[in-house]
mmCIF file with all atom_site columns, C-alpha atoms in Angstrom:
data_model
loop_
_atom_site.group_PDB
_atom_site.id
_atom_site.type_symbol
_atom_site.label_atom_id
_atom_site.label_alt_id
_atom_site.label_comp_id
_atom_site.label_asym_id
_atom_site.label_entity_id
_atom_site.label_seq_id
_atom_site.pdbx_PDB_ins_code
_atom_site.Cartn_x
_atom_site.Cartn_y
_atom_site.Cartn_z
_atom_site.occupancy
_atom_site.B_iso_or_equiv
_atom_site.pdbx_formal_charge
_atom_site.auth_seq_id
_atom_site.auth_comp_id
_atom_site.auth_asym_id
_atom_site.auth_atom_id
_atom_site.pdbx_PDB_model_num
ATOM 1   C CA . MET E 1 1   ? 12.730  20.590  2.777   1.00 64.00 ? 1   MET E CA 1
ATOM 2   C CA . ALA E 1 2   ? 15.050  22.219  5.285   1.00 72.00 ? 2   ALA E CA 1
ATOM 3   C CA . ILE E 1 3   ? 12.097  23.616  7.240   1.00 80.00 ? 3   ILE E CA 1
ATOM 4   C CA . ILE E 1 4   ? 10.570  20.136  7.518   1.00 75.00 ? 4   ILE E CA 1
ATOM 5   C CA . LEU E 1 5   ? 13.876  18.751  8.796   1.00 73.00 ? 5   LEU E CA 1
ATOM 6   C CA . VAL E 1 6   ? 14.131  21.506  11.402  1.00 79.00 ? 6   VAL E CA 1
ATOM 7   C CA . ILE E 1 7   ? 10.550  20.846  12.535  1.00 81.00 ? 7   ILE E CA 1
ATOM 8   C CA . GLY E 1 8   ? 11.257  17.097  12.652  1.00 74.00 ? 8   GLY E CA 1
ATOM 9   C CA . THR E 1 9   ? 14.379  17.674  14.728  1.00 75.00 ? 9   THR E CA 1
ATOM 10  C CA . PHE E 1 10  ? 12.458  19.931  17.117  1.00 80.00 ? 10  PHE E CA 1
ATOM 11  C CA . LEU E 1 11  ? 9.639   17.387  17.481  1.00 74.00 ? 11  LEU E CA 1
ATOM 12  C CA . SER E 1 12  ? 12.159  14.605  18.060  1.00 71.00 ? 12  SER E CA 1
ATOM 13  C CA . TYR E 1 13  ? 13.731  16.608  20.870  1.00 74.00 ? 13  TYR E CA 1
ATOM 14  C CA . GLU E 1 14  ? 10.350  17.438  22.412  1.00 74.00 ? 14  GLU E CA 1
ATOM 15  C CA . VAL E 1 15  ? 9.185   13.816  22.263  1.00 69.00 ? 15  VAL E CA 1
ATOM 16  C CA . ASN E 1 16  ? 12.421  12.731  23.920  1.00 68.00 ? 16  ASN E CA 1
ATOM 17  C CA . GLN E 1 17  ? 11.817  15.180  26.764  1.00 71.00 ? 17  GLN E CA 1
ATOM 18  C CA . ALA E 1 18  ? 8.255   13.947  27.293  1.00 67.00 ? 18  ALA E CA 1
ATOM 19  C CA . GLY E 1 19  ? 7.662   11.788  30.339  1.00 60.00 ? 19  GLY E CA 1
ATOM 20  C CA . VAL E 1 20  ? 5.666   9.156   28.467  1.00 57.00 ? 20  VAL E CA 1
ATOM 21  C CA . ALA E 1 21  ? 7.691   5.984   27.900  1.00 59.00 ? 21  ALA E CA 1
ATOM 22  C CA . ARG E 1 22  ? 5.661   4.854   24.857  1.00 58.00 ? 22  ARG E CA 1
ATOM 23  C CA . THR E 1 23  ? 6.610   7.974   22.864  1.00 57.00 ? 23  THR E CA 1
ATOM 24  C CA . ARG E 1 24  ? 10.335  7.578   23.297  1.00 61.00 ? 24  ARG E CA 1
ATOM 25  C CA . ASP E 1 25  ? 11.247  6.748   19.754  1.00 69.00 ? 25  ASP E CA 1
ATOM 26  C CA . SER E 1 26  ? 13.426  9.803   19.241  1.00 69.00 ? 26  SER E CA 1
ATOM 27  C CA . ARG E 1 27  ? 16.355  7.543   18.374  1.00 76.00 ? 27  ARG E CA 1
ATOM 28  C CA . GLN E 1 28  ? 14.494  6.224   15.328  1.00 79.00 ? 28  GLN E CA 1
ATOM 29  C CA . VAL E 1 29  ? 13.395  9.749   14.426  1.00 76.00 ? 29  VAL E CA 1
ATOM 30  C CA . SER E 1 30  ? 16.995  10.983  14.703  1.00 78.00 ? 30  SER E CA 1
ATOM 31  C CA . ILE E 1 31  ? 18.244  8.166   12.472  1.00 82.00 ? 31  ILE E CA 1
ATOM 32  C CA . SER E 1 32  ? 15.450  8.961   10.008  1.00 83.00 ? 32  SER E CA 1
ATOM 33  C CA . ILE E 1 33  ? 16.439  12.634  9.899   1.00 82.00 ? 33  ILE E CA 1
ATOM 34  C CA . TYR E 1 34  ? 20.060  11.594  9.357   1.00 85.00 ? 34  TYR E CA 1
ATOM 35  C CA . ASN E 1 35  ? 18.958  9.338   6.458   1.00 86.00 ? 35  ASN E CA 1
ATOM 36  C CA . ILE E 1 36  ? 16.958  12.148  4.884   1.00 85.00 ? 36  ILE E CA 1
ATOM 37  C CA . ILE E 1 37  ? 19.935  14.493  5.065   1.00 86.00 ? 37  ILE E CA 1
ATOM 38  C CA . LEU E 1 38  ? 22.273  11.807  3.693   1.00 89.00 ? 38  LEU E CA 1
ATOM 39  C CA . PHE E 1 39  ? 19.998  10.793  0.821   1.00 88.00 ? 39  PHE E CA 1
ATOM 40  C CA . GLY E 1 40  ? 19.179  14.459  0.072   1.00 86.00 ? 40  GLY E CA 1
ATOM 41  C CA . GLY E 1 41  ? 22.878  15.274  -0.144  1.00 88.00 ? 41  GLY E CA 1
ATOM 42  C CA . CYS E 1 42  ? 23.521  12.284  -2.416  1.00 89.00 ? 42  CYS E CA 1
ATOM 43  C CA . GLY E 1 43  ? 20.582  13.308  -4.598  1.00 87.00 ? 43  GLY E CA 1
ATOM 44  C CA . LEU E 1 44  ? 21.867  16.861  -4.860  1.00 88.00 ? 44  LEU E CA 1
ATOM 45  C CA . VAL E 1 45  ? 25.350  15.702  -5.832  1.00 90.00 ? 45  VAL E CA 1
ATOM 46  C CA . LEU E 1 46  ? 23.957  13.284  -8.429  1.00 89.00 ? 46  LEU E CA 1
ATOM 47  C CA . LYS E 1 47  ? 21.673  15.981  -9.814  1.00 87.00 ? 47  LYS E CA 1
ATOM 48  C CA . LEU E 1 48  ? 24.619  18.340  -10.208 1.00 89.00 ? 48  LEU E CA 1
ATOM 49  C CA . LEU E 1 49  ? 26.876  15.674  -11.726 1.00 91.00 ? 49  LEU E CA 1
ATOM 50  C CA . LEU E 1 50  ? 24.222  14.505  -14.167 1.00 90.00 ? 50  LEU E CA 1
ATOM 51  C CA . GLU E 1 51  ? 22.832  17.885  -15.210 1.00 88.00 ? 51  GLU E CA 1
ATOM 52  C CA . ASN E 1 52  ? 23.678  17.111  -18.868 1.00 91.00 ? 52  ASN E CA 1
ATOM 53  C CA . ASP E 1 53  ? 21.516  13.949  -18.776 1.00 90.00 ? 53  ASP E CA 1
ATOM 54  C CA . PRO E 1 54  ? 18.216  14.898  -17.122 1.00 87.00 ? 54  PRO E CA 1
ATOM 55  C CA . GLY E 1 55  ? 16.582  11.487  -17.714 1.00 90.00 ? 55  GLY E CA 1
ATOM 56  C CA . THR E 1 56  ? 19.275  9.621   -15.790 1.00 91.00 ? 56  THR E CA 1
ATOM 57  C CA . ALA E 1 57  ? 19.298  12.291  -13.073 1.00 88.00 ? 57  ALA E CA 1
ATOM 58  C CA . ASP E 1 58  ? 15.528  11.918  -12.635 1.00 89.00 ? 58  ASP E CA 1
ATOM 59  C CA . ILE E 1 59  ? 15.831  8.131   -12.408 1.00 92.00 ? 59  ILE E CA 1
ATOM 60  C CA . PHE E 1 60  ? 18.513  8.344   -9.720  1.00 90.00 ? 60  PHE E CA 1
ATOM 61  C CA . THR E 1 61  ? 16.563  11.014  -7.832  1.00 88.00 ? 61  THR E CA 1
ATOM 62  C CA . SER E 1 62  ? 13.413  8.881   -7.913  1.00 91.00 ? 62  SER E CA 1
ATOM 63  C CA . VAL E 1 63  ? 15.251  5.774   -6.716  1.00 92.00 ? 63  VAL E CA 1
ATOM 64  C CA . LEU E 1 64  ? 16.921  7.736   -3.895  1.00 90.00 ? 64  LEU E CA 1
ATOM 65  C CA . THR E 1 65  ? 13.593  9.254   -2.832  1.00 89.00 ? 65  THR E CA 1
ATOM 66  C CA . ILE E 1 66  ? 11.750  5.927   -2.801  1.00 93.00 ? 66  ILE E CA 1
ATOM 67  C CA . THR E 1 67  ? 14.630  4.207   -0.967  1.00 92.00 ? 67  THR E CA 1
ATOM 68  C CA . CYS E 1 68  ? 14.876  6.973   1.632   1.00 89.00 ? 68  CYS E CA 1
ATOM 69  C CA . ASN E 1 69  ? 11.123  6.963   2.276   1.00 90.00 ? 69  ASN E CA 1
ATOM 70  C CA . THR E 1 70  ? 11.052  3.171   2.577   1.00 91.00 ? 70  THR E CA 1
ATOM 71  C CA . ILE E 1 71  ? 13.918  3.177   5.080   1.00 90.00 ? 71  ILE E CA 1
ATOM 72  C CA . VAL E 1 72  ? 12.305  5.943   7.149   1.00 88.00 ? 72  VAL E CA 1
ATOM 73  C CA . VAL E 1 73  ? 8.926   4.166   7.282   1.00 88.00 ? 73  VAL E CA 1
ATOM 74  C CA . LEU E 1 74  ? 10.585  0.882   8.242   1.00 89.00 ? 74  LEU E CA 1
ATOM 75  C CA . LEU E 1 75  ? 12.694  2.563   10.932  1.00 86.00 ? 75  LEU E CA 1
ATOM 76  C CA . LEU E 1 76  ? 9.681   4.240   12.478  1.00 84.00 ? 76  LEU E CA 1
ATOM 77  C CA . PHE E 1 77  ? 6.993   1.576   12.225  1.00 86.00 ? 77  PHE E CA 1
ATOM 78  C CA . LEU E 1 78  ? 8.660   -1.842  12.022  1.00 86.00 ? 78  LEU E CA 1
ATOM 79  C CA . PRO E 1 79  ? 9.677   -1.885  15.723  1.00 83.00 ? 79  PRO E CA 1
ATOM 80  C CA . LYS E 1 80  ? 6.108   -0.992  16.727  1.00 82.00 ? 80  LYS E CA 1
ATOM 81  C CA . VAL E 1 81  ? 4.605   -3.698  14.511  1.00 85.00 ? 81  VAL E CA 1
ATOM 82  C CA . LEU E 1 82  ? 7.042   -6.313  15.836  1.00 85.00 ? 82  LEU E CA 1
ATOM 83  C CA . PHE E 1 83  ? 6.355   -5.246  19.421  1.00 83.00 ? 83  PHE E CA 1
ATOM 84  C CA . ALA E 1 84  ? 2.590   -5.509  18.954  1.00 83.00 ? 84  ALA E CA 1
ATOM 85  C CA . ARG E 1 85  ? 2.886   -8.875  17.218  1.00 84.00 ? 85  ARG E CA 1
ATOM 86  C CA . ASN E 1 86  ? 5.138   -10.305 19.932  1.00 84.00 ? 86  ASN E CA 1
ATOM 87  C CA . ARG E 1 87  ? 2.943   -8.892  22.708  1.00 79.00 ? 87  ARG E CA 1
ATOM 88  C CA . ASP E 1 88  ? -0.194  -10.425 21.205  1.00 75.00 ? 88  ASP E CA 1
ATOM 89  C CA . ARG E 1 89  ? 1.504   -13.773 20.682  1.00 76.00 ? 89  ARG E CA 1
ATOM 90  C CA . ASP E 1 90  ? 2.840   -13.818 24.253  1.00 71.00 ? 90  ASP E CA 1
ATOM 91  C CA . ALA E 1 91  ? -0.510  -12.759 25.722  1.00 66.00 ? 91  ALA E CA 1
ATOM 92  C CA . THR E 1 92  ? -2.413  -15.555 23.981  1.00 67.00 ? 92  THR E CA 1
ATOM 93  C CA . SER E 1 93  ? 0.064   -18.334 24.666  1.00 62.00 ? 93  SER E CA 1
ATOM 94  C CA . GLU E 1 94  ? -0.538  -20.282 27.852  1.00 45.00 ? 94  GLU E CA 1
ATOM 95  C CA . ASP E 1 95  ? 2.937   -21.744 28.223  1.00 47.00 ? 95  ASP E CA 1
ATOM 96  C CA . GLN E 1 96  ? 5.987   -19.872 29.425  1.00 49.00 ? 96  GLN E CA 1
ATOM 97  C CA . ASP E 1 97  ? 9.054   -20.190 27.267  1.00 47.00 ? 97  ASP E CA 1
ATOM 98  C CA . GLY E 1 98  ? 11.694  -18.910 29.655  1.00 46.00 ? 98  GLY E CA 1
ATOM 99  C CA . PRO E 1 99  ? 12.763  -19.767 33.179  1.00 43.00 ? 99  PRO E CA 1
ATOM 100 C CA . THR E 1 100 ? 10.690  -18.361 36.007  1.00 43.00 ? 100 THR E CA 1
ATOM 101 C CA . ASN E 1 101 ? 11.689  -16.952 39.334  1.00 40.00 ? 101 ASN E CA 1
ATOM 102 C CA . VAL E 1 102 ? 11.361  -19.090 42.433  1.00 40.00 ? 102 VAL E CA 1
ATOM 103 C CA . GLY E 1 103 ? 8.749   -18.360 45.076  1.00 41.00 ? 103 GLY E CA 1
ATOM 104 C CA . GLY E 1 104 ? 5.993   -17.016 42.828  1.00 41.00 ? 104 GLY E CA 1
ATOM 105 C CA . SER E 1 105 ? 7.603   -13.635 42.363  1.00 38.00 ? 105 SER E CA 1
ATOM 106 C CA . LEU E 1 106 ? 7.274   -11.672 39.153  1.00 39.00 ? 106 LEU E CA 1
ATOM 107 C CA . ASP E 1 107 ? 8.601   -13.382 36.063  1.00 41.00 ? 107 ASP E CA 1
ATOM 108 C CA . LEU E 1 108 ? 11.076  -10.680 35.096  1.00 40.00 ? 108 LEU E CA 1
ATOM 109 C CA . VAL E 1 109 ? 13.185  -13.024 32.971  1.00 40.00 ? 109 VAL E CA 1
ATOM 110 C CA . SER E 1 110 ? 10.524  -13.589 30.349  1.00 43.00 ? 110 SER E CA 1
ATOM 111 C CA . MET E 1 111 ? 9.159   -10.097 30.019  1.00 42.00 ? 111 MET E CA 1
ATOM 112 C CA . SER E 1 112 ? 7.058   -9.148  27.027  1.00 44.00 ? 112 SER E CA 1
ATOM 113 C CA . GLY E 1 113 ? 7.427   -5.513  26.051  1.00 54.00 ? 113 GLY E CA 1
ATOM 114 C CA . GLY E 1 114 ? 8.212   -4.371  29.585  1.00 64.00 ? 114 GLY E CA 1
ATOM 115 C CA . ILE E 1 115 ? 5.263   -6.209  31.188  1.00 73.00 ? 115 ILE E CA 1
ATOM 116 C CA . PRO E 1 116 ? 5.912   -9.557  32.889  1.00 78.00 ? 116 PRO E CA 1
ATOM 117 C CA . ARG E 1 117 ? 3.881   -12.436 31.469  1.00 81.00 ? 117 ARG E CA 1
ATOM 118 C CA . SER E 1 118 ? 2.496   -13.288 34.884  1.00 82.00 ? 118 SER E CA 1
ATOM 119 C CA . LEU E 1 119 ? 0.944   -9.814  35.116  1.00 83.00 ? 119 LEU E CA 1
ATOM 120 C CA . MET E 1 120 ? -0.458  -10.114 31.606  1.00 84.00 ? 120 MET E CA 1
ATOM 121 C CA . LYS E 1 121 ? -2.118  -13.430 32.493  1.00 87.00 ? 121 LYS E CA 1
ATOM 122 C CA . GLU E 1 122 ? -3.479  -12.017 35.736  1.00 89.00 ? 122 GLU E CA 1
ATOM 123 C CA . ASN E 1 123 ? -4.820  -9.024  33.811  1.00 88.00 ? 123 ASN E CA 1
ATOM 124 C CA . ALA E 1 124 ? -6.626  -11.331 31.369  1.00 89.00 ? 124 ALA E CA 1
ATOM 125 C CA . THR E 1 125 ? -8.123  -13.301 34.283  1.00 91.00 ? 125 THR E CA 1
ATOM 126 C CA . LEU E 1 126 ? -9.309  -10.139 36.016  1.00 92.00 ? 126 LEU E CA 1
ATOM 127 C CA . LYS E 1 127 ? -10.858 -8.852  32.789  1.00 92.00 ? 127 LYS E CA 1
ATOM 128 C CA . GLY E 1 128 ? -12.831 -12.090 32.515  1.00 91.00 ? 128 GLY E CA 1
ATOM 129 C CA . GLU E 1 129 ? -14.020 -11.792 36.107  1.00 93.00 ? 129 GLU E CA 1
ATOM 130 C CA . TYR E 1 130 ? -14.967 -8.158  35.496  1.00 92.00 ? 130 TYR E CA 1
ATOM 131 C CA . ARG E 1 131 ? -17.045 -9.098  32.443  1.00 92.00 ? 131 ARG E CA 1
ATOM 132 C CA . GLU E 1 132 ? -18.803 -11.807 34.470  1.00 92.00 ? 132 GLU E CA 1
ATOM 133 C CA . LEU E 1 133 ? -19.619 -9.333  37.262  1.00 92.00 ? 133 LEU E CA 1
ATOM 134 C CA . GLN E 1 134 ? -20.956 -6.839  34.733  1.00 91.00 ? 134 GLN E CA 1
ATOM 135 C CA . ARG E 1 135 ? -23.175 -9.546  33.233  1.00 91.00 ? 135 ARG E CA 1
ATOM 136 C CA . ARG E 1 136 ? -24.536 -10.492 36.694  1.00 91.00 ? 136 ARG E CA 1
ATOM 137 C CA . LEU E 1 137 ? -25.178 -6.836  37.542  1.00 90.00 ? 137 LEU E CA 1
ATOM 138 C CA . PHE E 1 138 ? -27.068 -6.338  34.286  1.00 88.00 ? 138 PHE E CA 1
ATOM 139 C CA . GLU E 1 139 ? -29.153 -9.454  34.933  1.00 89.00 ? 139 GLU E CA 1
ATOM 140 C CA . SER E 1 140 ? -29.983 -8.395  38.492  1.00 88.00 ? 140 SER E CA 1
ATOM 141 C CA . ARG E 1 141 ? -30.970 -4.890  37.370  1.00 87.00 ? 141 ARG E CA 1
ATOM 142 C CA . HIS E 1 142 ? -33.089 -6.337  34.599  1.00 83.00 ? 142 HIS E CA 1
ATOM 143 C CA . ALA E 1 143 ? -34.788 -8.722  37.046  1.00 83.00 ? 143 ALA E CA 1
ATOM 144 C CA . SER E 1 144 ? -35.355 -5.875  39.493  1.00 83.00 ? 144 SER E CA 1
ATOM 145 C CA . GLU E 1 145 ? -36.937 -3.710  36.798  1.00 82.00 ? 145 GLU E CA 1
ATOM 146 C CA . MET E 1 146 ? -39.138 -6.587  35.700  1.00 79.00 ? 146 MET E CA 1
ATOM 147 C CA . SER E 1 147 ? -40.376 -7.251  39.246  1.00 79.00 ? 147 SER E CA 1
ATOM 148 C CA . HIS E 1 148 ? -40.954 -3.543  39.803  1.00 75.00 ? 148 HIS E CA 1
ATOM 149 C CA . ALA E 1 149 ? -42.953 -3.358  36.569  1.00 77.00 ? 149 ALA E CA 1
ATOM 150 C CA . MET E 1 150 ? -45.001 -6.408  37.634  1.00 77.00 ? 150 MET E CA 1
ATOM 151 C CA . THR E 1 151 ? -45.980 -4.828  40.980  1.00 76.00 ? 151 THR E CA 1
ATOM 152 C CA . GLU E 1 152 ? -47.309 -1.668  39.338  1.00 67.00 ? 152 GLU E CA 1
#
């Protein structure tokens, strides 16, 4: 178990040093490692105190293990799930909930996950235009191939 904690600590440090902003969850990883050490210490103490009653010691150890794992999974993945859910909800909504800046500048007040809503809407519009251009290109190539096949 100690080797896994050392590897986890090393990976947390390396991820923190990485230049990618999306992988900067070393704070959650550090808190998770702290929880594992804390729950492991509590489990060890309970195991030593209850060595005369192995059934009770096993129950407490199981409860501590399940609780620790649940907390670690929630710490690591709940922020990501909430971020994705909020980003999807903000990207699909057409109205803006917060105040906007004057003069058509970027809407930095109502940012969604680090990306202003105005940029997200513009991105969706450009994706639609891109799909339309791809469709037209496909149709023109298809028509060109058909006319070339007809002349032969």
